[in-house]
CSV table of C-alpha atoms and ligand atoms in Angstrom, one decimal:
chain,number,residue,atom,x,y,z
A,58,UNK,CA,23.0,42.3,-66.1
A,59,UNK,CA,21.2,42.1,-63.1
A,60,UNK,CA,19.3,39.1,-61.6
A,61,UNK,CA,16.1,39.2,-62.3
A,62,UNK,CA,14.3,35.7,-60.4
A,63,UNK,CA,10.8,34.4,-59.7
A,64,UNK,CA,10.2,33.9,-56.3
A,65,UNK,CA,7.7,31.6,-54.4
A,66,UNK,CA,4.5,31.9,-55.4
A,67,UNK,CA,3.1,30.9,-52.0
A,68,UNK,CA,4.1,30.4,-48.7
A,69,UNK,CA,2.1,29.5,-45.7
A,70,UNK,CA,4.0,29.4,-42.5
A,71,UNK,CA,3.6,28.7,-38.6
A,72,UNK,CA,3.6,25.9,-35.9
A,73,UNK,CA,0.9,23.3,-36.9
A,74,UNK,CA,0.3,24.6,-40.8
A,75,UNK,CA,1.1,21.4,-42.2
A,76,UNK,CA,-2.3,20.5,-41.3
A,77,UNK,CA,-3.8,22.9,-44.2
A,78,UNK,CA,-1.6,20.7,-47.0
A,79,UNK,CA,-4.8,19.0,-47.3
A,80,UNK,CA,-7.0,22.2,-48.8
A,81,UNK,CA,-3.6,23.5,-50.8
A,82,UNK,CA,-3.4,20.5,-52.6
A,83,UNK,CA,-7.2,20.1,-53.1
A,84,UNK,CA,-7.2,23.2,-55.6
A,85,UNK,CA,-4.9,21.6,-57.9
A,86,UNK,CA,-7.1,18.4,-57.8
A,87,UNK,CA,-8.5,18.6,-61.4
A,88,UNK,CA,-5.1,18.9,-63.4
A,89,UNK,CA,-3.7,16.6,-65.4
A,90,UNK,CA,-4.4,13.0,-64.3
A,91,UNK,CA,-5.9,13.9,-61.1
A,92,UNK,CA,-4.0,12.4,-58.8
A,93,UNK,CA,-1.0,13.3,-56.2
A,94,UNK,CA,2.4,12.3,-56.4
A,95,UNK,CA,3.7,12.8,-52.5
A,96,UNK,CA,7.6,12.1,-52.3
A,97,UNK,CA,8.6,11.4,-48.8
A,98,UNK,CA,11.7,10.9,-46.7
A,99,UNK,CA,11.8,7.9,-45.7
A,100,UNK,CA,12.2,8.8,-41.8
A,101,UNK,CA,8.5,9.1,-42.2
A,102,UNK,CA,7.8,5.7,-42.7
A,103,UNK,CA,5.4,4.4,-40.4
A,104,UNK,CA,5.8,7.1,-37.6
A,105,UNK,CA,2.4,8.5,-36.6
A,106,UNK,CA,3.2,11.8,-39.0
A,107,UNK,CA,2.6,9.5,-41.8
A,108,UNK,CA,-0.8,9.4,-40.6
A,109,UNK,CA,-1.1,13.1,-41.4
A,110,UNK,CA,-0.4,13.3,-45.0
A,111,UNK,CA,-3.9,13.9,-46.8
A,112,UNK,CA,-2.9,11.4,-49.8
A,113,UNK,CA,-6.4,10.1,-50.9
A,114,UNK,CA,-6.6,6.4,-52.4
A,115,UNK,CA,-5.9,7.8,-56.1
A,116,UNK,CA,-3.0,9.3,-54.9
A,117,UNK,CA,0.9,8.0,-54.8
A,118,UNK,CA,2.7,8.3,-52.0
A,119,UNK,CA,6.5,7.5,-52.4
A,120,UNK,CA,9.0,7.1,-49.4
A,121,UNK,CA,12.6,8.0,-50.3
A,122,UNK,CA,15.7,6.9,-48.3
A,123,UNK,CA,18.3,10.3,-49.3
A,124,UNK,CA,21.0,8.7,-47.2
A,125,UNK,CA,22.9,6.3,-49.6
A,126,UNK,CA,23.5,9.0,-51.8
A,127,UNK,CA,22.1,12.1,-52.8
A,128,UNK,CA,19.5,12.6,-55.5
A,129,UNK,CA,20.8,11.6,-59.3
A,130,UNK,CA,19.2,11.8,-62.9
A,131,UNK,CA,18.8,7.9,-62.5
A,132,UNK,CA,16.4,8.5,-59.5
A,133,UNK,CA,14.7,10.9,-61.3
A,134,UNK,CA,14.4,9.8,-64.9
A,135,UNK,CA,12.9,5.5,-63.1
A,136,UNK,CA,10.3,8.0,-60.8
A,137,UNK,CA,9.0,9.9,-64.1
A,138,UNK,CA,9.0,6.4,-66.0
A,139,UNK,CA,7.3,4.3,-63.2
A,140,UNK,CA,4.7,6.7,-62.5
A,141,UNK,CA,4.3,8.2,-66.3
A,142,UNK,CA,3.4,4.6,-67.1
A,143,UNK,CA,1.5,3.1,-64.4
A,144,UNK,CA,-1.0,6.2,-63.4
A,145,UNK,CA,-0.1,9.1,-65.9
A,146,UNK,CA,0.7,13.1,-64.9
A,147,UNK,CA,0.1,13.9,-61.3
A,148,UNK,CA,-2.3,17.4,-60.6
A,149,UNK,CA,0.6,18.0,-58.1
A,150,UNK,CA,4.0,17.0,-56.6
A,151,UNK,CA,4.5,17.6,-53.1
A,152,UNK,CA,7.9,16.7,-51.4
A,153,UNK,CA,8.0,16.0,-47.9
A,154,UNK,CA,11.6,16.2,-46.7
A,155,UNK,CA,15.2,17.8,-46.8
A,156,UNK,CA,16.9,19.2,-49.1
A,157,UNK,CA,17.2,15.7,-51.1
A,158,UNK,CA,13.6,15.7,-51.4
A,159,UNK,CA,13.0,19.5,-52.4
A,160,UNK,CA,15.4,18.6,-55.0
A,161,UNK,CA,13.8,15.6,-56.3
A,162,UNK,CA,10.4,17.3,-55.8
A,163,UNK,CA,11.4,20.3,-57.9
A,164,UNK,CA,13.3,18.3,-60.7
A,165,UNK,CA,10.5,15.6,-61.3
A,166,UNK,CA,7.9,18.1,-61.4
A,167,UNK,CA,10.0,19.2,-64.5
A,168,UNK,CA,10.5,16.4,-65.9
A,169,UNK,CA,6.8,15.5,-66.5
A,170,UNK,CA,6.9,18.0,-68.9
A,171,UNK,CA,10.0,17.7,-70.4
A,172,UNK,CA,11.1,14.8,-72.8
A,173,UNK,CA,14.2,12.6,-72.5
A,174,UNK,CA,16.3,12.5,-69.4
A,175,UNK,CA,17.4,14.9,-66.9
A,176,UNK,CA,21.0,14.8,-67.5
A,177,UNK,CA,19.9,16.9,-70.9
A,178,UNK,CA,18.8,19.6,-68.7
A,179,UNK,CA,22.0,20.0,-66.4
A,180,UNK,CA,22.7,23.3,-66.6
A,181,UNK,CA,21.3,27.2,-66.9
A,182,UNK,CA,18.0,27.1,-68.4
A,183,UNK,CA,17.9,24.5,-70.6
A,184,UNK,CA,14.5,22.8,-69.3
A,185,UNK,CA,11.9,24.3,-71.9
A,186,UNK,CA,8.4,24.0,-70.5
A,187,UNK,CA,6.9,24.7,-67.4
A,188,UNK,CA,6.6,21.7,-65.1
A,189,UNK,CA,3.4,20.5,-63.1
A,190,UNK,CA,2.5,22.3,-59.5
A,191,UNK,CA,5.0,21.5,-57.2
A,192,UNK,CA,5.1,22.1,-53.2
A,193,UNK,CA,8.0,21.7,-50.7
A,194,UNK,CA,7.5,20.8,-47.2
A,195,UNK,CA,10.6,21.1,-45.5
A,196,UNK,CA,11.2,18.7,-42.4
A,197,UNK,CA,14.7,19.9,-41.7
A,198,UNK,CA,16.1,23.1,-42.5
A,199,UNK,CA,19.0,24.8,-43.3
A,200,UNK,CA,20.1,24.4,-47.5
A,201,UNK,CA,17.3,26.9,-48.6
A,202,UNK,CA,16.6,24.0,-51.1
A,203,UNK,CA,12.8,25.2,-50.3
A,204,UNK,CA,13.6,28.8,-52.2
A,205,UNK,CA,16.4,28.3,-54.8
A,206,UNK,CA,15.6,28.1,-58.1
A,207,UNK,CA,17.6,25.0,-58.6
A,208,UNK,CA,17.5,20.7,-58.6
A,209,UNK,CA,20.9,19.7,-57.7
A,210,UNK,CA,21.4,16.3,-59.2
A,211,UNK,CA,24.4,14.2,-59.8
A,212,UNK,CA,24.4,12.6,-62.9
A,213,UNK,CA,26.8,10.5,-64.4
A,214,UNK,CA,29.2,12.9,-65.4
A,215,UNK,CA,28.7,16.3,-63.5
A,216,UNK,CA,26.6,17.7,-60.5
A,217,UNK,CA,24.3,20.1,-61.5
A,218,UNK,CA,21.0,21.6,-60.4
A,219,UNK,CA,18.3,21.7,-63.2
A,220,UNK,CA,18.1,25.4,-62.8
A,221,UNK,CA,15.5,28.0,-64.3
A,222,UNK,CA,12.6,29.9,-62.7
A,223,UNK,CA,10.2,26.9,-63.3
A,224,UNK,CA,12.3,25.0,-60.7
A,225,UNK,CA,11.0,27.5,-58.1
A,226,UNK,CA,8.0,25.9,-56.0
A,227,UNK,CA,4.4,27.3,-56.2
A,228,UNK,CA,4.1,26.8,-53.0
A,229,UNK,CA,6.0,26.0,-49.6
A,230,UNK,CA,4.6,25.2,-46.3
A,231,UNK,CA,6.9,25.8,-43.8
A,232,UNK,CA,6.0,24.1,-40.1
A,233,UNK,CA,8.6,24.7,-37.7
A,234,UNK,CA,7.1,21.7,-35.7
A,235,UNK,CA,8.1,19.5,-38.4
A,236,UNK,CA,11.8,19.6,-37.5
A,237,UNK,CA,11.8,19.1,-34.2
A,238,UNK,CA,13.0,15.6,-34.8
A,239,UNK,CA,16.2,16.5,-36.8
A,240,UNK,CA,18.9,14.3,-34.6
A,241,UNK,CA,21.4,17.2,-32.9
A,242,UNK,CA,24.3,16.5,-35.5
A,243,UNK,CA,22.0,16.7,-38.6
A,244,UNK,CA,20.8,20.0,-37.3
A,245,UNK,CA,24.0,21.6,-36.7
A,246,UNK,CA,25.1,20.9,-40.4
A,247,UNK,CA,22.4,21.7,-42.2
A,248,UNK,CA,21.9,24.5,-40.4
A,249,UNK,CA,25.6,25.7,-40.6
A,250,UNK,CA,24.8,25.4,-44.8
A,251,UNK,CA,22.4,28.2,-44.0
A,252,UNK,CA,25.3,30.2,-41.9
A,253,UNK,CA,27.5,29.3,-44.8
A,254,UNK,CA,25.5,30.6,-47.8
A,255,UNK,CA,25.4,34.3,-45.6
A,256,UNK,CA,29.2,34.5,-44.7
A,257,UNK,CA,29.6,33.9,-48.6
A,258,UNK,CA,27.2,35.6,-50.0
A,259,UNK,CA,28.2,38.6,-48.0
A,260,UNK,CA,32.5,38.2,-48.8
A,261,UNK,CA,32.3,38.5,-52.4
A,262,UNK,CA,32.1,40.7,-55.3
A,263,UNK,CA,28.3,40.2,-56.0
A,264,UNK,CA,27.3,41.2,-52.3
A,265,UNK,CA,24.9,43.9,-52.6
A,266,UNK,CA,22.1,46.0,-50.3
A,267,UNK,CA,18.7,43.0,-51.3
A,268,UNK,CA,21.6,40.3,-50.6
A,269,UNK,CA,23.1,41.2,-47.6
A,270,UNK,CA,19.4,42.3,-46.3
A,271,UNK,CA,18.4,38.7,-46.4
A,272,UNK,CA,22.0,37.7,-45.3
A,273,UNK,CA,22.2,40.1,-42.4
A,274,UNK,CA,18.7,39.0,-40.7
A,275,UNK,CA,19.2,34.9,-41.4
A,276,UNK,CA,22.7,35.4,-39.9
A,277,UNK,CA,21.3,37.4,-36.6
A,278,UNK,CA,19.0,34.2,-36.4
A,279,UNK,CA,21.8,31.6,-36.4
A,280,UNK,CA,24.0,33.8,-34.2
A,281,UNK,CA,20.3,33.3,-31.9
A,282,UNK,CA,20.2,29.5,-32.5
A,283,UNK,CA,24.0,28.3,-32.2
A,284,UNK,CA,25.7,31.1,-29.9
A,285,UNK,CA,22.7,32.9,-28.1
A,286,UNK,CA,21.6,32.2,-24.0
A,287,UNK,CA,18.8,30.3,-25.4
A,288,UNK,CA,20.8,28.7,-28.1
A,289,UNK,CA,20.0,24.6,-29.4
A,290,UNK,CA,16.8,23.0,-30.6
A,291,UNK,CA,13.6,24.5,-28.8
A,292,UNK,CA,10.6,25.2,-30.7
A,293,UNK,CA,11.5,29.0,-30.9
A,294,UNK,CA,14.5,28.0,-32.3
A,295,UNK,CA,13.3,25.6,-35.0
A,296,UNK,CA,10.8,28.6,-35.9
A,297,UNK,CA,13.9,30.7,-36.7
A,298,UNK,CA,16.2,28.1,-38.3
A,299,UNK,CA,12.7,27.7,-40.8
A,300,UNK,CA,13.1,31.6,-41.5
A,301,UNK,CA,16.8,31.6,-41.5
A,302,UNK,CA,17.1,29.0,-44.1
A,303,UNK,CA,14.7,30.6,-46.9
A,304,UNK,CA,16.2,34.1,-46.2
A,305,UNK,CA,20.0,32.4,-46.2
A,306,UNK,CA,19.2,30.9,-49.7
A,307,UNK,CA,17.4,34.5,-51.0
A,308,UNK,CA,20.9,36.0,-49.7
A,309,UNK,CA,22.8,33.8,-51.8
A,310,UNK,CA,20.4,33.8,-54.7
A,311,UNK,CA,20.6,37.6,-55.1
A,312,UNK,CA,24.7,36.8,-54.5
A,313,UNK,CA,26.2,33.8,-54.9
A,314,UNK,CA,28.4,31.3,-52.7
A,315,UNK,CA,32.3,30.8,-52.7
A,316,UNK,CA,35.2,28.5,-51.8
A,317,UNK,CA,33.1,26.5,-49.5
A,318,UNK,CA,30.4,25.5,-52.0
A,319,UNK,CA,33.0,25.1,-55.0
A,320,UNK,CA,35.2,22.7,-52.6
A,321,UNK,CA,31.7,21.3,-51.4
A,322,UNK,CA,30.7,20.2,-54.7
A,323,UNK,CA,34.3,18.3,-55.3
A,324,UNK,CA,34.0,16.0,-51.9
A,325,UNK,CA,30.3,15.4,-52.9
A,326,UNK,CA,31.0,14.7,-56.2
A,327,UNK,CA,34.1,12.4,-56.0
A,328,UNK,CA,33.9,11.3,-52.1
A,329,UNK,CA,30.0,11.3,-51.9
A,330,UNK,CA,29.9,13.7,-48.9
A,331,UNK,CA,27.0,15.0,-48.2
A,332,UNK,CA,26.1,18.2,-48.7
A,333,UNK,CA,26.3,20.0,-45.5
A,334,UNK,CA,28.7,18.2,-43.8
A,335,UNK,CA,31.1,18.4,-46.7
A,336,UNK,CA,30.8,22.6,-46.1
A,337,UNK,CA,32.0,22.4,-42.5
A,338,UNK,CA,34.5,20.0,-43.5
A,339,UNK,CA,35.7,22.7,-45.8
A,340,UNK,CA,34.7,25.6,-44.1
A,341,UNK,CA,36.7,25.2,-40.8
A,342,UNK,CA,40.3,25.3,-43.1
A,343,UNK,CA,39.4,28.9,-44.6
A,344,UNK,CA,39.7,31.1,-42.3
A,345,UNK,CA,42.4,33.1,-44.6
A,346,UNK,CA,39.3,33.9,-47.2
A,347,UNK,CA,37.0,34.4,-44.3
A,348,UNK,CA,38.0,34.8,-40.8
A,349,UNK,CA,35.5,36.5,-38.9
A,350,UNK,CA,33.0,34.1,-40.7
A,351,UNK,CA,35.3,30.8,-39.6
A,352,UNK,CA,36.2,31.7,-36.4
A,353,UNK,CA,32.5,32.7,-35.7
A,354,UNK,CA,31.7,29.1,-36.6
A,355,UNK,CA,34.2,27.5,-34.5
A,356,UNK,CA,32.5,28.8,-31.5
A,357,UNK,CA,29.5,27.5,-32.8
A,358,UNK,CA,31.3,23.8,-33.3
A,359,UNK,CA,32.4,24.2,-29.8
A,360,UNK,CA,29.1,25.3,-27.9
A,361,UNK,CA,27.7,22.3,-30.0
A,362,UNK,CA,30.6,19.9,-29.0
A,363,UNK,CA,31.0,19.2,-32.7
A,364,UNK,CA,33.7,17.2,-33.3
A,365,UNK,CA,34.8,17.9,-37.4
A,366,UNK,CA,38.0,15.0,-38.5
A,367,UNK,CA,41.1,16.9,-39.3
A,368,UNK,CA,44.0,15.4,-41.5
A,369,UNK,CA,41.6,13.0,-43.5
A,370,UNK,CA,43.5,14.6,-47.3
A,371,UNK,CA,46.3,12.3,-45.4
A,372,UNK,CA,44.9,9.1,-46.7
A,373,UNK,CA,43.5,10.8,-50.2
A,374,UNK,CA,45.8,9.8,-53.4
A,375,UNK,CA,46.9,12.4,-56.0
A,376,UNK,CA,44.4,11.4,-57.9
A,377,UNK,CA,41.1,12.1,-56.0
A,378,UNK,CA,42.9,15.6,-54.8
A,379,UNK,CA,43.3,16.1,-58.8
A,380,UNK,CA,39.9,15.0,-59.4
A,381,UNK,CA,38.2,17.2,-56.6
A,382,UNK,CA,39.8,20.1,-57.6
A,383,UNK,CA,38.8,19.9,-61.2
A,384,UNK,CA,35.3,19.7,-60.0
A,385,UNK,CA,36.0,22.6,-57.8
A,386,UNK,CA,37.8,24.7,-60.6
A,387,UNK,CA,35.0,24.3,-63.1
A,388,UNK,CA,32.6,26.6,-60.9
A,389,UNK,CA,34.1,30.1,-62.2
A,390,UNK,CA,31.2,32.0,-60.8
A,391,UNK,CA,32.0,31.1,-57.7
A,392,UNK,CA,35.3,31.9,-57.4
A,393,UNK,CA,34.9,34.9,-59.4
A,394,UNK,CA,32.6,35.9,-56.7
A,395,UNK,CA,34.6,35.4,-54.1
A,396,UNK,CA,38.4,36.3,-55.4
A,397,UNK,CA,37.4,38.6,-57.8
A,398,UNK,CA,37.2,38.9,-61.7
A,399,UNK,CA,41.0,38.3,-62.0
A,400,UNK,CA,40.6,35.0,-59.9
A,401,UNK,CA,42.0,33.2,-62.9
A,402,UNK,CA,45.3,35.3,-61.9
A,403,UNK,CA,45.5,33.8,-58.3
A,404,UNK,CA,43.5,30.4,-58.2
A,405,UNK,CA,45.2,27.6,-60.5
A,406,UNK,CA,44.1,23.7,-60.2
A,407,UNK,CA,47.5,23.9,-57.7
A,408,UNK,CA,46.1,25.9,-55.6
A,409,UNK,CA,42.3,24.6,-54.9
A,410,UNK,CA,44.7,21.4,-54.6
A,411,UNK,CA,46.6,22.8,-52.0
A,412,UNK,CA,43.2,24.0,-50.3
A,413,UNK,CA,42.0,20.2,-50.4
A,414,UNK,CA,45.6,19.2,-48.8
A,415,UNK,CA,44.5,21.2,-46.1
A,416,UNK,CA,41.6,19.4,-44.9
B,45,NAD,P1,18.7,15.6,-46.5
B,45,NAD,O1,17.4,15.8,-47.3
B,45,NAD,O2,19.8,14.9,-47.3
B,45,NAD,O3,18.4,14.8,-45.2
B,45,NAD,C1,19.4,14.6,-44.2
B,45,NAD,C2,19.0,13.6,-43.2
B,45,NAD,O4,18.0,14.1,-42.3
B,45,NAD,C3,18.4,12.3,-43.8
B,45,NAD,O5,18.9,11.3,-43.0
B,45,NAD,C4,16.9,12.5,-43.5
B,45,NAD,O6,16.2,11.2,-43.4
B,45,NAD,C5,16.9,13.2,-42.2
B,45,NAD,N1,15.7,13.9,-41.9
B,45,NAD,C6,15.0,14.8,-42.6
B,45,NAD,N2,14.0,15.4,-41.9
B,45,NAD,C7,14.0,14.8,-40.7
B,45,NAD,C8,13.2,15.0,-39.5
B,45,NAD,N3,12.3,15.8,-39.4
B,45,NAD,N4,13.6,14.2,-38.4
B,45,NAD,C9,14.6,13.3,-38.5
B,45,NAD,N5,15.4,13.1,-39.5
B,45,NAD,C10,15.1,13.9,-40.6
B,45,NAD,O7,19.2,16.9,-45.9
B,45,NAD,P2,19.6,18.3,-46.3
B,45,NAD,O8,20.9,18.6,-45.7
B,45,NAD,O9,18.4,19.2,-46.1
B,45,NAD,O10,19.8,18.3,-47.9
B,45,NAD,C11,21.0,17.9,-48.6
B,45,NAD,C12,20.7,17.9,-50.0
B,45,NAD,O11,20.2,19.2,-50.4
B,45,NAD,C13,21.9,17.6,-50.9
B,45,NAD,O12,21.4,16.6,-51.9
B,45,NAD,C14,22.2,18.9,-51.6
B,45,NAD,O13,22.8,18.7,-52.9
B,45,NAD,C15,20.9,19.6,-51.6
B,45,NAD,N6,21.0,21.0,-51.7
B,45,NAD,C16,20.2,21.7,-52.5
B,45,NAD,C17,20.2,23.0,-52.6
B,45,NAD,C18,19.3,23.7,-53.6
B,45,NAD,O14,19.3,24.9,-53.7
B,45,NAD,N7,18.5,23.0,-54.4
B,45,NAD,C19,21.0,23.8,-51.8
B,45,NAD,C20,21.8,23.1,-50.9
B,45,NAD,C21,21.8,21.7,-50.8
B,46,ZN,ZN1,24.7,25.0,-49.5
């Protein structure tokens, strides 16, 4: 079967468009309970861009702080409850962040509309309504959380994106300027989950011509950003990394990732890595299952002076390498994208083990 996805439904983008929010959000104004629910990273807080969000009185606008821990079904399931009960069903949701709050955009917008808690809905399409309107504003860029057609939330016994083509946003509004901010190691790791989604996308069985399309352009645009003359954050830059990140995620929607991701999800999961920085931990050990892909990205880490820890599985017990790589197991598809359909012939829970060791 082939994949057959709903895409965006809008997208408005360009230096400075952040300032039309205001009139997008306005035409959802008279659904449901009239009101706005604005989720916000909590960077915002009281900086002068707080100023610009058009939130009228009637409207809720909630500051998140995604650096404890990623988003999970708990933060979720409280925001529904607390807002369900105090002011009803927003007309919109509009997130306001990174990939944390794309995520927590997407999967509360769903679960307005769907009963119980999220950790029910885990999975392949198993939400079964429609949510409300939902918008993503991305202020740093790089996880193509703004385009995927998943929630990834940890919940108490798996992470898991609430994934169907309701999660998809009606709209994103993608402002270069709004990234500008992104402190220097931030932007190299979330941009290298960008880089990372094309390298796997394209090594693996599922590559095809509308994959590698997307793949092959958002990878010319982080060769531009992290290796170029005029590589680092300018505003030229930032207007590519923007671009790069939706068309990284469309590669690997159309695709799908590999080891990286599948190793990724086991440190997040059992160490609480984050996301991104968990990839390049990964990443910079494979060069056996990707080598023109890795040792592009070491030059990158070099230009960049980033400095990734080696040896750090030294201080790990058997028991977390165990645990990590029965995360890292579970997700077949992705290693039966990138080793092949007999993968179960040449990856046991010894070997992702062995991969962990070598971190
Ligand atoms: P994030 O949302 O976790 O934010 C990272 C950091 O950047 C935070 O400290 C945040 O406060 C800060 N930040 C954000 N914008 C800023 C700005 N303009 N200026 C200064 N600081 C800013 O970052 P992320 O890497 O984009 O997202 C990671 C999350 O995305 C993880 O939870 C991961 O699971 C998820 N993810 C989702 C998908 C998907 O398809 N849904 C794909 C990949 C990753
Ligand atoms: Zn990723």
């Amino acid at each position: 079967m082939h994949k057959n996805f709903k895409g965006i439904e809008k997208t408005v983008f360009g230096r400075g468009c952040f300032s039309q929010l205001g009139e997008i959000v306005e035409e959802q104004r008279n659904q449901n309970d009239r009101f706005m629910l604005y989720l916000v990273d909590n960077y915002f807080k009281g900086k002068e861009f707080e100023k610009q969000i058009p939130a009228k009185s009637s409207d809720v606008v909630t500051f998140f702080d995604v650096d404890p821990e990623e988003p999970t079904t708990t933060h979720i399931d409280n925001l529904r409850d607390r807002i369900k009960n105090s002011k009803g069903i927003p007309a919109a949701v509009i997130g306001i962040g990174g990939g944390s709050i794309m995520d927590l955009a997407k999967a509360v917008s769903l679960m307005f509309t769907n009963e119980g808690s999220s950790t029910k809905y885990q999975g392949l399409n198993l939400i079964k309504k429609p949510g409300i309107y939902h918008i993503g504003v991305p202020t740093i860029s790089g996880t193509g959380a703004e385009v995927s057609m998943t929630a990834v939330l940890t919940g108490p016994e798996k992470k898991l994106g609430l994934k169907c083509e309701w999660t998809v946003f009606n709209q994103v509004v993608l402002d270069p300027d709004l990234i500008a901010t992104v402190p220097r190691d931030k932007w190299f790791y979330t941009g290298m989950d960008t880089y990372i989604h094309c390298i796997e996308s394209r090594d693996g069985i599922l590559n095809n011509a509308y994959s590698s399309s997307y793949g092959n352009q958002a990878l010319a645009l982080c060769r531009d950003i992290y290796l170029g003359d005029k590589s680092g954050q300018t505003k030229e830059n930032d207007e590519k990394l923007m671009v790069a990140s939706l068309m990284g995620g469309m590669s690997l929607t159309y695709s799908e990732v590999g080891i990286v991701h599948a190793m990724s999800y086991g440190l997040s999961k059992i160490l609480g890595e984050k996301h991104c920085y968990a990839n390049c931990l990964a990443f910079q050990h494979l060069s056996d299952y990707y080598p023109a892909g890795v040792k592009e990205f070491t030059e990158m880490t070099k230009k960049h002076n980033i400095q990734l820890p080696k040896g750090i599985s030294k201080k790990w017990s058997e028991e977390t390498i165990t645990a990590m790589a029965n995360v890292s197991i579970k997700l077949e598809h992705m290693w039966n994208h990138a080793i092949g359909l007999d993968w179960k012939s040449k990856i046991t829970l010894d070997t992702v083990k062995d991969l962990f060791r070598r971190l």
